[in-house]
Short mmCIF file of C-alpha atoms in Angstrom, two decimals:
data_model
loop_
_atom_site.label_atom_id
_atom_site.label_comp_id
_atom_site.label_asym_id
_atom_site.label_seq_id
_atom_site.Cartn_x
_atom_site.Cartn_y
_atom_site.Cartn_z
CA MET A 1 -42.86 -31.88 98.88
CA SER A 2 -39.82 -29.39 98.90
CA LYS A 3 -39.24 -27.73 95.19
CA LYS A 4 -35.64 -27.24 94.12
CA LYS A 5 -34.95 -23.55 94.69
CA PRO A 6 -34.75 -21.73 91.16
CA LEU A 7 -31.52 -20.67 89.86
CA ILE A 8 -31.52 -16.78 88.95
CA LEU A 9 -28.67 -14.96 87.00
CA VAL A 10 -28.40 -11.33 87.50
CA THR A 11 -26.68 -8.83 85.20
CA ASN A 12 -26.72 -5.08 84.20
CA ASP A 13 -25.24 -2.48 81.80
CA ASP A 14 -24.59 0.06 84.66
CA GLY A 15 -21.87 -2.19 86.27
CA ILE A 16 -21.40 -4.66 88.94
CA THR A 17 -21.23 -1.92 91.61
CA ALA A 18 -24.15 0.13 90.34
CA PRO A 19 -26.91 0.63 93.15
CA GLY A 20 -29.67 -0.65 90.61
CA ILE A 21 -28.30 -3.97 90.29
CA ARG A 22 -27.50 -4.31 94.08
CA HIS A 23 -31.35 -3.49 95.01
CA LEU A 24 -32.31 -6.01 92.20
CA ILE A 25 -30.07 -8.80 93.68
CA SER A 26 -31.44 -8.01 97.22
CA VAL A 27 -34.80 -8.58 95.64
CA VAL A 28 -34.09 -11.91 93.98
CA LYS A 29 -31.89 -13.75 96.60
CA LYS A 30 -35.16 -14.14 98.77
CA ILE A 31 -36.57 -16.13 95.75
CA GLY A 32 -33.57 -18.54 94.58
CA ASP A 33 -30.01 -19.09 94.31
CA VAL A 34 -28.39 -16.27 92.40
CA ILE A 35 -25.23 -15.80 90.50
CA VAL A 36 -24.25 -12.49 89.24
CA VAL A 37 -22.18 -11.73 86.22
CA ALA A 38 -22.23 -8.28 85.57
CA PRO A 39 -19.64 -5.97 83.62
CA ASP A 40 -16.71 -4.36 85.51
CA ARG A 41 -17.67 -0.64 84.40
CA PRO A 42 -20.59 1.12 83.21
CA GLN A 43 -21.82 -0.08 79.52
CA SER A 44 -24.60 2.12 79.16
CA GLY A 45 -25.88 2.52 75.39
CA MET A 46 -23.70 -0.55 74.50
CA GLY A 47 -26.96 -1.87 72.69
CA HIS A 48 -26.43 -5.87 71.70
CA ALA A 49 -22.61 -5.34 71.65
CA ILE A 50 -20.44 -8.19 71.94
CA THR A 51 -16.59 -8.35 72.49
CA VAL A 52 -15.06 -10.04 69.16
CA ASN A 53 -11.87 -8.58 68.67
CA ASP A 54 -10.62 -8.71 72.32
CA ASN A 55 -10.57 -11.16 75.26
CA LEU A 56 -12.60 -10.97 78.12
CA TYR A 57 -11.58 -11.01 81.68
CA CYS A 58 -14.54 -12.77 84.24
CA ASP A 59 -13.08 -12.72 87.82
CA GLU A 60 -15.04 -13.59 91.03
CA VAL A 61 -15.39 -10.74 93.39
CA HIS A 62 -16.95 -10.73 97.09
CA LEU A 63 -19.50 -8.19 97.35
CA ASP A 64 -22.46 -10.23 99.21
CA ASP A 65 -22.00 -13.15 101.19
CA GLU A 66 -24.65 -14.98 100.00
CA VAL A 67 -24.18 -14.39 95.98
CA LYS A 68 -21.48 -15.62 94.18
CA GLU A 69 -20.42 -12.93 91.65
CA TYR A 70 -18.02 -12.22 88.95
CA SER A 71 -16.98 -8.99 87.30
CA CYS A 72 -16.69 -9.30 83.59
CA SER A 73 -14.77 -6.86 81.16
CA GLY A 74 -17.33 -7.48 78.38
CA THR A 75 -20.48 -5.91 77.41
CA PRO A 76 -23.84 -6.95 79.08
CA ALA A 77 -24.21 -9.65 76.13
CA ASP A 78 -21.14 -11.04 76.71
CA CYS A 79 -22.05 -11.23 80.32
CA VAL A 80 -24.92 -13.37 79.56
CA LYS A 81 -22.97 -15.67 77.11
CA ILE A 82 -19.91 -16.26 79.69
CA ALA A 83 -22.19 -17.04 82.65
CA THR A 84 -24.22 -19.46 80.94
CA GLN A 85 -21.34 -21.53 79.01
CA GLU A 86 -18.52 -20.83 81.58
CA ILE A 87 -19.61 -19.95 85.01
CA MET A 88 -23.13 -21.49 85.65
CA LYS A 89 -23.24 -25.47 86.38
CA ARG A 90 -26.65 -25.36 84.73
CA LYS A 91 -29.15 -23.37 82.47
CA PRO A 92 -30.49 -20.47 84.66
CA ASP A 93 -34.20 -20.85 85.36
CA ILE A 94 -34.34 -16.97 84.51
CA CYS A 95 -31.81 -14.01 83.99
CA VAL A 96 -32.79 -10.57 85.15
CA SER A 97 -30.80 -7.68 84.11
CA GLY A 98 -31.01 -4.05 85.82
CA ILE A 99 -32.09 -2.35 87.28
CA ASN A 100 -31.06 0.21 84.82
CA HIS A 101 -30.41 3.75 86.16
CA GLY A 102 -32.81 5.21 83.08
CA SER A 103 -35.80 4.49 81.38
CA ASN A 104 -35.57 1.66 78.16
CA SER A 105 -39.09 2.11 77.07
CA SER A 106 -40.18 2.96 73.76
CA ILE A 107 -37.20 2.71 70.87
CA ASN A 108 -34.66 3.01 73.74
CA VAL A 109 -35.06 -0.71 73.78
CA ILE A 110 -32.81 -0.96 70.99
CA TYR A 111 -30.00 1.03 72.32
CA SER A 112 -30.16 -0.76 75.76
CA GLY A 113 -27.55 -3.11 77.35
CA THR A 114 -30.18 -3.89 79.79
CA MET A 115 -32.61 -5.20 77.43
CA SER A 116 -29.58 -6.85 75.26
CA ALA A 117 -28.55 -9.09 78.49
CA ALA A 118 -32.26 -9.99 78.68
CA VAL A 119 -32.36 -10.75 75.11
CA GLU A 120 -29.19 -12.56 74.67
CA ALA A 121 -30.50 -14.72 77.41
CA GLY A 122 -33.82 -15.26 75.38
CA THR A 123 -31.80 -16.44 71.93
CA SER A 124 -30.53 -19.43 74.42
CA ASN A 125 -34.36 -20.11 75.88
CA ILE A 126 -33.56 -18.86 79.05
CA PRO A 127 -36.92 -16.62 80.38
CA ALA A 128 -35.52 -12.81 80.97
CA ILE A 129 -36.56 -10.05 82.35
CA GLY A 130 -34.79 -6.28 81.88
CA PHE A 131 -36.01 -4.09 84.66
CA SER A 132 -35.26 -0.20 84.26
CA LEU A 133 -36.42 2.86 86.43
CA LEU A 134 -37.04 6.28 85.17
CA ASP A 135 -34.45 7.63 87.11
CA TYR A 136 -31.03 8.30 85.62
CA SER A 137 -29.62 9.23 89.41
CA MET A 138 -26.78 7.21 90.82
CA GLU A 139 -28.76 7.99 94.07
CA ALA A 140 -32.21 6.97 92.82
CA ASP A 141 -34.62 5.29 95.04
CA PHE A 142 -35.45 1.65 94.16
CA SER A 143 -37.40 0.97 97.26
CA HIS A 144 -41.00 0.78 95.36
CA THR A 145 -39.83 -1.68 92.83
CA SER A 146 -38.82 -4.78 95.25
CA GLU A 147 -42.67 -6.16 95.50
CA HIS A 148 -43.58 -6.07 91.96
CA ILE A 149 -39.95 -7.29 90.88
CA ALA A 150 -40.79 -10.09 93.36
CA TYR A 151 -44.45 -10.92 91.83
CA MET A 152 -42.74 -10.77 88.08
CA VAL A 153 -40.16 -12.84 88.85
CA ASN A 154 -42.24 -15.44 90.89
CA LYS A 155 -44.61 -15.42 87.55
CA VAL A 156 -42.18 -15.81 84.94
CA LEU A 157 -40.66 -18.82 86.88
CA GLU A 158 -43.97 -20.20 87.56
CA ASP A 159 -45.84 -19.79 83.78
CA GLY A 160 -42.50 -19.03 81.67
CA LEU A 161 -42.83 -16.75 78.88
CA PRO A 162 -44.27 -16.94 75.47
CA ASP A 163 -41.69 -18.34 72.61
CA ALA A 164 -38.51 -15.98 71.67
CA THR A 165 -40.28 -13.53 74.06
CA VAL A 166 -38.48 -11.40 76.85
CA LEU A 167 -40.16 -8.91 78.69
CA ASN A 168 -39.01 -5.17 79.22
CA VAL A 169 -40.33 -3.77 82.34
CA ASN A 170 -40.00 0.31 83.23
CA PHE A 171 -40.89 1.43 86.54
CA PRO A 172 -42.04 5.39 87.28
CA LYS A 173 -39.48 7.38 89.24
CA LYS A 174 -40.40 6.74 92.96
CA SER A 175 -42.85 9.79 94.16
CA GLU A 176 -45.25 10.58 96.71
CA ASN A 177 -47.78 9.32 94.64
CA ASP A 178 -48.49 5.23 94.62
CA ILE A 179 -47.66 3.12 91.67
CA LYS A 180 -51.12 2.08 90.07
CA GLY A 181 -50.30 -0.96 89.00
CA ILE A 182 -48.44 -2.97 86.27
CA ARG A 183 -49.56 -2.27 82.36
CA LEU A 184 -49.08 -4.81 79.61
CA CYS A 185 -47.96 -2.35 76.38
CA ARG A 186 -46.81 -2.08 73.32
CA GLN A 187 -43.75 -0.08 72.39
CA ALA A 188 -44.51 3.75 71.66
CA LYS A 189 -43.43 5.07 68.19
CA ALA A 190 -40.52 7.25 68.93
CA ASN A 191 -37.28 8.57 68.24
CA TRP A 192 -34.52 10.58 69.25
CA VAL A 193 -33.71 13.91 67.51
CA GLU A 194 -30.04 14.47 68.27
CA ASN A 195 -28.46 17.76 69.15
CA PHE A 196 -24.92 17.15 68.94
CA ASP A 197 -22.75 19.76 71.16
CA LYS A 198 -19.73 20.83 69.13
CA ARG A 199 -16.85 21.89 70.60
CA GLN A 200 -13.01 21.95 70.36
CA THR A 201 -10.17 20.80 72.09
CA PRO A 202 -7.03 22.79 73.53
CA THR A 203 -5.67 22.33 70.03
CA GLY A 204 -8.28 23.35 67.90
CA ARG A 205 -9.59 20.05 66.81
CA ASP A 206 -13.64 19.67 66.56
CA TYR A 207 -15.32 17.07 68.90
CA TYR A 208 -18.91 16.42 69.63
CA TRP A 209 -21.02 15.05 72.60
CA LEU A 210 -23.93 13.19 71.53
CA THR A 211 -27.08 14.78 73.27
CA GLY A 212 -30.58 14.63 72.03
CA GLU A 213 -34.43 14.96 72.49
CA PHE A 214 -36.63 12.29 72.77
CA VAL A 215 -39.92 12.59 70.76
CA ASP A 216 -42.95 10.74 71.31
CA HIS A 217 -45.04 10.38 67.97
CA ASP A 218 -47.51 8.10 69.31
CA GLY A 219 -49.67 8.99 72.50
CA GLY A 220 -51.53 5.59 72.53
CA LYS A 221 -53.01 4.44 75.55
CA ASP A 222 -51.51 1.16 74.85
CA THR A 223 -48.37 2.23 74.76
CA ASP A 224 -45.58 1.79 77.41
CA GLU A 225 -44.86 5.87 77.45
CA TRP A 226 -48.56 6.44 78.45
CA ALA A 227 -48.64 3.75 80.95
CA LEU A 228 -45.32 5.28 82.69
CA ALA A 229 -46.90 8.78 82.26
CA GLN A 230 -49.77 7.88 84.37
CA ASN A 231 -47.42 6.09 86.96
CA TYR A 232 -48.08 2.39 85.91
CA ILE A 233 -45.23 -0.01 85.15
CA SER A 234 -44.99 -0.74 81.74
CA VAL A 235 -44.05 -4.26 80.35
CA VAL A 236 -43.50 -4.76 77.32
CA PRO A 237 -43.10 -8.48 75.66
CA VAL A 238 -40.02 -8.05 73.22
CA GLN A 239 -39.11 -10.44 70.59
CA PHE A 240 -35.76 -10.83 68.53
CA ASP A 241 -37.32 -12.08 65.43
CA LEU A 242 -37.00 -8.73 63.48
CA THR A 243 -38.73 -9.84 60.62
CA ALA A 244 -41.25 -7.16 59.32
CA TYR A 245 -44.15 -10.03 58.57
CA HIS A 246 -46.58 -7.49 57.80
CA ALA A 247 -44.30 -5.50 55.33
CA LEU A 248 -43.68 -8.66 53.05
CA LYS A 249 -46.61 -8.23 50.89
CA GLU A 250 -45.38 -4.46 49.89
CA PHE A 251 -42.79 -5.91 48.04
CA LYS A 252 -44.78 -6.94 44.97
CA ASN A 253 -42.93 -4.75 42.50
CA TRP A 254 -39.87 -6.22 42.65
CA ASN A 255 -37.93 -8.45 40.72
CA PHE A 256 -37.84 -11.76 42.76
CA GLU A 257 -36.26 -14.36 40.62
CA ASP A 258 -36.55 -18.16 40.87
CA MET B 1 -37.27 17.06 33.09
CA SER B 2 -34.43 16.75 35.16
CA LYS B 3 -34.78 14.90 38.70
CA LYS B 4 -32.67 16.16 41.16
CA LYS B 5 -29.93 13.81 41.91
CA PRO B 6 -30.46 11.50 45.47
CA LEU B 7 -28.34 12.26 48.22
CA ILE B 8 -27.02 8.86 49.44
CA LEU B 9 -25.38 8.13 52.98
CA VAL B 10 -23.08 5.37 53.31
CA THR B 11 -21.82 3.97 56.54
CA ASN B 12 -20.66 0.35 57.74
CA ASP B 13 -19.03 -1.31 60.62
CA ASP B 14 -15.55 -2.42 59.06
CA GLY B 15 -14.22 1.23 59.07
CA ILE B 16 -13.84 3.50 56.28
CA THR B 17 -11.11 1.72 54.77
CA ALA B 18 -12.48 -1.63 54.56
CA PRO B 19 -12.68 -3.23 50.72
CA GLY B 20 -16.43 -3.66 51.45
CA ILE B 21 -17.65 -0.25 51.76
CA ARG B 22 -14.93 0.97 49.24
CA HIS B 23 -16.86 -1.47 47.05
CA LEU B 24 -20.37 -0.15 47.98
CA ILE B 25 -19.29 3.75 47.26
CA SER B 26 -18.14 2.83 43.94
CA VAL B 27 -21.53 1.01 43.00
CA VAL B 28 -23.75 4.15 44.47
CA LYS B 29 -21.37 6.83 43.58
CA LYS B 30 -23.21 6.41 40.02
CA ILE B 31 -26.55 6.77 41.47
CA GLY B 32 -26.56 9.74 43.25
CA ASP B 33 -24.28 12.28 45.43
CA VAL B 34 -22.64 10.67 48.02
CA ILE B 35 -21.76 11.16 51.48
CA VAL B 36 -19.51 9.07 53.69
CA VAL B 37 -19.74 8.94 57.48
CA ALA B 38 -17.91 5.65 58.52
CA PRO B 39 -16.03 4.58 61.79
CA ASP B 40 -12.26 5.33 61.89
CA ARG B 41 -11.45 1.47 63.03
CA PRO B 42 -13.56 -2.00 62.58
CA GLN B 43 -16.48 -1.96 64.95
CA SER B 44 -17.83 -5.35 64.18
CA GLY B 45 -20.19 -7.09 66.47
CA MET B 46 -21.15 -3.42 67.90
CA GLY B 47 -24.84 -3.99 67.63
CA HIS B 48 -26.39 -0.72 68.57
CA ALA B 49 -24.09 0.76 70.63
CA ILE B 50 -23.79 4.73 70.82
CA THR B 51 -21.54 6.51 72.74
CA VAL B 52 -22.64 8.30 75.61
CA ASN B 53 -19.79 8.16 77.94
CA ASP B 54 -17.26 9.74 75.51
CA ASN B 55 -16.86 12.77 72.90
CA LEU B 56 -16.76 12.01 69.24
CA TYR B 57 -14.43 13.05 66.62
CA CYS B 58 -15.81 13.33 63.11
CA ASP B 59 -13.06 14.46 60.49
CA GLU B 60 -12.84 14.95 56.79
CA VAL B 61 -10.82 12.43 55.08
CA HIS B 62 -9.93 12.09 51.21
CA LEU B 63 -10.16 8.86 49.41
CA ASP B 64 -12.02 8.90 46.66
CA ASP B 65 -12.06 12.62 44.57
CA GLU B 66 -15.87 12.00 43.92
CA VAL B 67 -17.15 11.60 47.33
CA LYS B 68 -17.18 13.56 50.71
CA GLU B 69 -15.95 11.34 53.49
CA TYR B 70 -15.79 11.60 56.92
CA SER B 71 -14.11 9.31 59.69
CA CYS B 72 -15.69 9.02 62.95
CA SER B 73 -14.34 7.85 66.11
CA GLY B 74 -17.94 6.50 66.71
CA THR B 75 -19.99 3.63 66.46
CA PRO B 76 -21.98 2.97 63.55
CA ALA B 77 -25.13 4.26 64.92
CA ASP B 78 -23.02 7.26 65.90
CA CYS B 79 -22.12 7.98 62.43
CA VAL B 80 -25.84 7.83 61.12
CA LYS B 81 -26.40 10.53 63.92
CA ILE B 82 -23.54 12.61 63.53
CA ALA B 83 -24.35 12.64 59.84
CA THR B 84 -27.81 13.63 59.35
CA GLN B 85 -27.55 15.98 62.25
CA GLU B 86 -24.22 17.57 62.07
CA ILE B 87 -22.55 16.88 58.34
CA MET B 88 -25.30 16.77 55.98
CA LYS B 89 -27.23 20.07 54.57
CA ARG B 90 -30.51 17.93 54.16
CA LYS B 91 -31.96 14.73 54.72
CA PRO B 92 -30.35 11.78 52.47
CA ASP B 93 -32.70 10.03 50.32
CA ILE B 94 -31.05 6.65 51.33
CA CYS B 95 -28.98 5.48 53.58
CA VAL B 96 -26.52 2.22 52.78
CA SER B 97 -24.58 0.42 55.44
CA GLY B 98 -21.80 -2.45 54.55
CA ILE B 99 -20.96 -4.27 52.41
CA ASN B 100 -20.12 -6.22 55.64
CA HIS B 101 -17.31 -8.88 55.51
CA GLY B 102 -19.39 -11.52 56.94
CA SER B 103 -22.97 -12.58 57.37
CA ASN B 104 -25.61 -10.57 59.26
CA SER B 105 -28.51 -13.05 58.24
CA SER B 106 -30.55 -14.87 60.82
CA ILE B 107 -30.13 -13.68 64.51
CA ASN B 108 -26.73 -11.90 63.37
CA VAL B 109 -29.16 -8.85 62.81
CA ILE B 110 -29.23 -8.12 66.75
CA TYR B 111 -25.36 -8.14 67.04
CA SER B 112 -24.54 -6.26 63.60
CA GLY B 113 -23.23 -2.64 63.95
CA THR B 114 -24.15 -2.81 60.07
CA MET B 115 -27.89 -2.97 60.52
CA SER B 116 -27.84 -1.23 63.57
CA ALA B 117 -26.65 1.95 61.21
CA ALA B 118 -29.37 1.01 58.84
CA VAL B 119 -32.00 0.72 61.75
CA GLU B 120 -30.74 4.18 63.32
CA ALA B 121 -31.52 5.75 59.75
CA GLY B 122 -35.05 4.14 59.57
CA THR B 123 -35.59 5.53 63.12
CA SER B 124 -35.42 8.94 61.65
CA ASN B 125 -37.43 8.03 58.74
CA ILE B 126 -34.69 7.47 56.32
CA PRO B 127 -35.11 4.48 53.72
CA ALA B 128 -32.06 2.34 54.65
CA ILE B 129 -30.40 -0.81 53.44
CA GLY B 130 -27.96 -2.87 55.14
CA PHE B 131 -25.49 -5.16 52.90
CA SER B 132 -23.49 -7.82 54.12
CA LEU B 133 -21.61 -10.61 51.86
CA LEU B 134 -21.21 -14.22 53.61
CA ASP B 135 -17.11 -13.84 53.36
CA TYR B 136 -15.44 -12.69 56.23
CA SER B 137 -12.14 -12.32 54.57
CA MET B 138 -10.79 -8.78 53.78
CA GLU B 139 -9.71 -10.01 50.41
CA ALA B 140 -13.31 -10.97 49.77
CA ASP B 141 -14.60 -10.76 45.94
CA PHE B 142 -17.54 -8.25 45.66
CA SER B 143 -17.74 -7.99 41.66
CA HIS B 144 -20.92 -10.14 41.99
CA THR B 145 -22.93 -7.80 44.12
CA SER B 146 -22.77 -4.62 42.21
CA GLU B 147 -25.83 -4.87 39.54
CA HIS B 148 -27.82 -6.06 42.74
CA ILE B 149 -26.91 -3.30 44.89
CA ALA B 150 -27.78 -0.98 41.96
CA TYR B 151 -31.16 -2.58 41.56
CA MET B 152 -32.29 -2.21 45.00
CA VAL B 153 -30.96 1.01 45.81
CA ASN B 154 -32.76 2.11 42.84
CA LYS B 155 -35.81 0.37 43.44
CA VAL B 156 -36.13 1.55 47.28
CA LEU B 157 -35.47 5.30 46.04
CA GLU B 158 -37.92 5.03 43.70
CA ASP B 159 -40.89 3.04 45.45
CA GLY B 160 -39.55 4.17 49.34
CA LEU B 161 -39.84 1.18 51.81
CA PRO B 162 -42.84 0.25 54.20
CA ASP B 163 -43.40 2.60 57.38
CA ALA B 164 -40.61 1.79 60.00
CA THR B 165 -38.69 -0.75 58.25
CA VAL B 166 -35.27 -1.33 56.94
CA LEU B 167 -33.96 -3.88 54.55
CA ASN B 168 -31.41 -6.67 55.58
CA VAL B 169 -29.72 -7.96 52.39
CA ASN B 170 -27.21 -10.60 52.65
CA PHE B 171 -25.24 -11.96 49.50
CA PRO B 172 -23.69 -15.49 49.21
CA LYS B 173 -19.96 -15.68 48.88
CA LYS B 174 -18.68 -15.33 45.32
CA SER B 175 -18.52 -18.57 43.43
CA GLU B 176 -18.23 -20.48 40.17
CA ASN B 177 -22.00 -20.66 40.26
CA ASP B 178 -24.30 -17.56 39.21
CA ILE B 179 -26.59 -15.77 41.75
CA LYS B 180 -29.79 -17.36 41.20
CA GLY B 181 -31.95 -14.37 42.32
CA ILE B 182 -33.23 -12.06 44.87
CA ARG B 183 -35.67 -13.65 47.63
CA LEU B 184 -37.66 -11.89 49.94
CA CYS B 185 -37.53 -14.08 53.39
CA ARG B 186 -37.94 -13.91 57.13
CA GLN B 187 -35.21 -14.21 59.88
CA ALA B 188 -34.35 -17.73 60.41
CA LYS B 189 -34.82 -19.13 63.66
CA ALA B 190 -31.24 -19.53 65.08
CA ASN B 191 -28.79 -18.80 67.76
CA TRP B 192 -25.06 -19.05 68.53
CA VAL B 193 -23.90 -21.54 71.16
CA GLU B 194 -20.67 -20.21 72.47
CA ASN B 195 -17.66 -22.29 73.12
CA PHE B 196 -14.95 -19.98 74.94
CA ASP B 197 -11.14 -20.50 74.54
CA LYS B 198 -10.29 -20.11 78.01
CA ARG B 199 -6.28 -19.12 78.26
CA GLN B 200 -4.36 -17.71 80.79
CA THR B 201 -2.05 -14.32 80.96
CA PRO B 202 1.83 -15.01 81.58
CA THR B 203 1.05 -14.16 84.82
CA GLY B 204 -1.50 -16.55 85.48
CA ARG B 205 -4.65 -14.68 85.04
CA ASP B 206 -7.72 -16.36 83.29
CA TYR B 207 -9.13 -14.91 80.14
CA TYR B 208 -11.47 -15.99 77.23
CA TRP B 209 -11.93 -15.48 73.74
CA LEU B 210 -15.76 -15.47 72.83
CA THR B 211 -15.79 -18.26 69.82
CA GLY B 212 -18.78 -20.12 69.01
CA GLU B 213 -21.06 -22.06 66.73
CA PHE B 214 -24.09 -21.03 64.64
CA VAL B 215 -27.11 -23.23 65.03
CA ASP B 216 -29.90 -23.13 62.61
CA HIS B 217 -33.02 -24.28 64.09
CA ASP B 218 -35.50 -23.50 61.59
CA GLY B 219 -34.83 -24.79 57.60
CA GLY B 220 -37.97 -23.18 56.41
CA LYS B 221 -37.70 -22.62 52.48
CA ASP B 222 -38.86 -18.82 53.44
CA THR B 223 -35.82 -18.16 55.58
CA ASP B 224 -32.50 -16.11 54.76
CA GLU B 225 -30.41 -19.14 55.60
CA TRP B 226 -32.35 -21.24 53.06
CA ALA B 227 -31.99 -18.80 50.51
CA LEU B 228 -28.39 -17.98 51.07
CA ALA B 229 -27.53 -21.73 50.98
CA GLN B 230 -29.31 -21.72 47.80
CA ASN B 231 -27.14 -19.06 46.12
CA TYR B 232 -29.82 -16.55 46.43
CA ILE B 233 -29.44 -12.84 47.62
CA SER B 234 -31.63 -12.93 50.69
CA VAL B 235 -33.80 -9.59 51.84
CA VAL B 236 -35.26 -9.65 55.06
CA PRO B 237 -37.46 -6.55 55.71
CA VAL B 238 -36.46 -5.70 59.60
CA GLN B 239 -38.62 -3.62 62.15
CA PHE B 240 -37.53 -1.84 65.24
CA ASP B 241 -40.80 -1.93 67.01
CA LEU B 242 -39.68 -4.87 69.01
CA THR B 243 -43.35 -5.55 70.66
CA ALA B 244 -43.78 -9.25 70.45
CA TYR B 245 -47.78 -8.61 69.71
CA HIS B 246 -49.06 -12.32 69.12
CA ALA B 247 -47.58 -12.54 72.86
CA LEU B 248 -49.62 -9.94 74.31
CA LYS B 249 -52.85 -12.37 74.75
CA GLU B 250 -50.80 -14.73 76.67
CA PHE B 251 -50.55 -12.77 79.93
CA LYS B 252 -53.76 -13.35 80.99
CA ASN B 253 -53.07 -15.01 84.08
CA TRP B 254 -51.26 -11.62 85.42
CA ASN B 255 -52.70 -9.28 87.39
CA PHE B 256 -52.94 -6.10 85.45
CA GLU B 257 -54.36 -3.32 87.87
CA ASP B 258 -56.12 -0.36 87.06
#
């Protein structure tokens, strides 16, 4: 009995030529038929931005003989929308985003274009995984991620994902030590404390570069930060129902009229 | 006994000159000392984008004699970061964002620059509320929102908000019917189904405009969509820990190594 090959949508936020997405494509093209729709330039830190005040280009490009690819002028979330509504002939069986050059663990998930692409797919009931590597370098070594990506993509293709949930997967940076395994985690409580670098233009106008320091307030052994520090791959199931259900009862003093 | 006046940070995503933010400023300047740091141009649909590959300008502008205001070249999230780290002398007692020209109910929360500004403040433990009106028009009538905004801002200043939670407040469009009151809600399950408008440039290159249809799959009477349809103001407590805790148990088949 022959099984139909799965249809896999690949996108990212570092742009279609970034080494991270090229590595991801090389892994998943062994698993199914791959369509790539990815930004035509870096879109890091774009969060869940979409393009509402400008038009979008989405042009076919030829970078890999085995894969159909489109370079899109929009954000990662735009790429998923245009891929699923305009480019692909049927709904993909899975959407994979990344591999991001840099961490999307903990609070970084809310700024991440990589994860927003996965979330966008999730809102249309497409199982989705965002992959990130804790190495910002464009020369980063992704070789240790391949077998784990193949395992996780196959697992999701077989079992699906819980309703309204996508996966945020972060890989430790390549080192001499072997990856210890995969850990299911919660998002560590953390935030960024900014430290703007204030400068002046040659004509004397102040401007700023956003820089900051990541502060982990958590330290729990069930968090993604802990797992990554121990050389585990972290997997956090991420939801897009943002309702703070546990907080609903704390508004008793409010005057809710009927 | 004199109480110190609260310090209120105001931002939005429609830009510093939009009628929605001007209305919000007119309401909250009666409650405390107001500092405005808002985008210098419309930033709708920017989600939680931040500016990492470009520098930021943040220039003082004079639009209201009673209020100190800065026009920023960045996203709504950038505005909150630069306001709290560079502009303001102390941590604000509350951050209010909006009033957005258009709904941020249901799944729209993930695309919303208005709400991302509130979430950004929340990540630094600043109580925050995002306000939106179900009217996209730049001529929208905000008059029916004033007393309710004042009530909610005062309530949050008095009681604070549950840990790691911000509020997503949506107002029905102004109509002949009175607002029925405020409802505490959960985010309705819904998504957008895109319908790209495909065109050609004069030289024959395809391009697209993102358009789509909002589809509510929910209908629950405890949702924001239901409340708004009944002419209530919807209040959804929003969290930025995106971990799908309820889903953690569903990964038993995975090979988690130790």
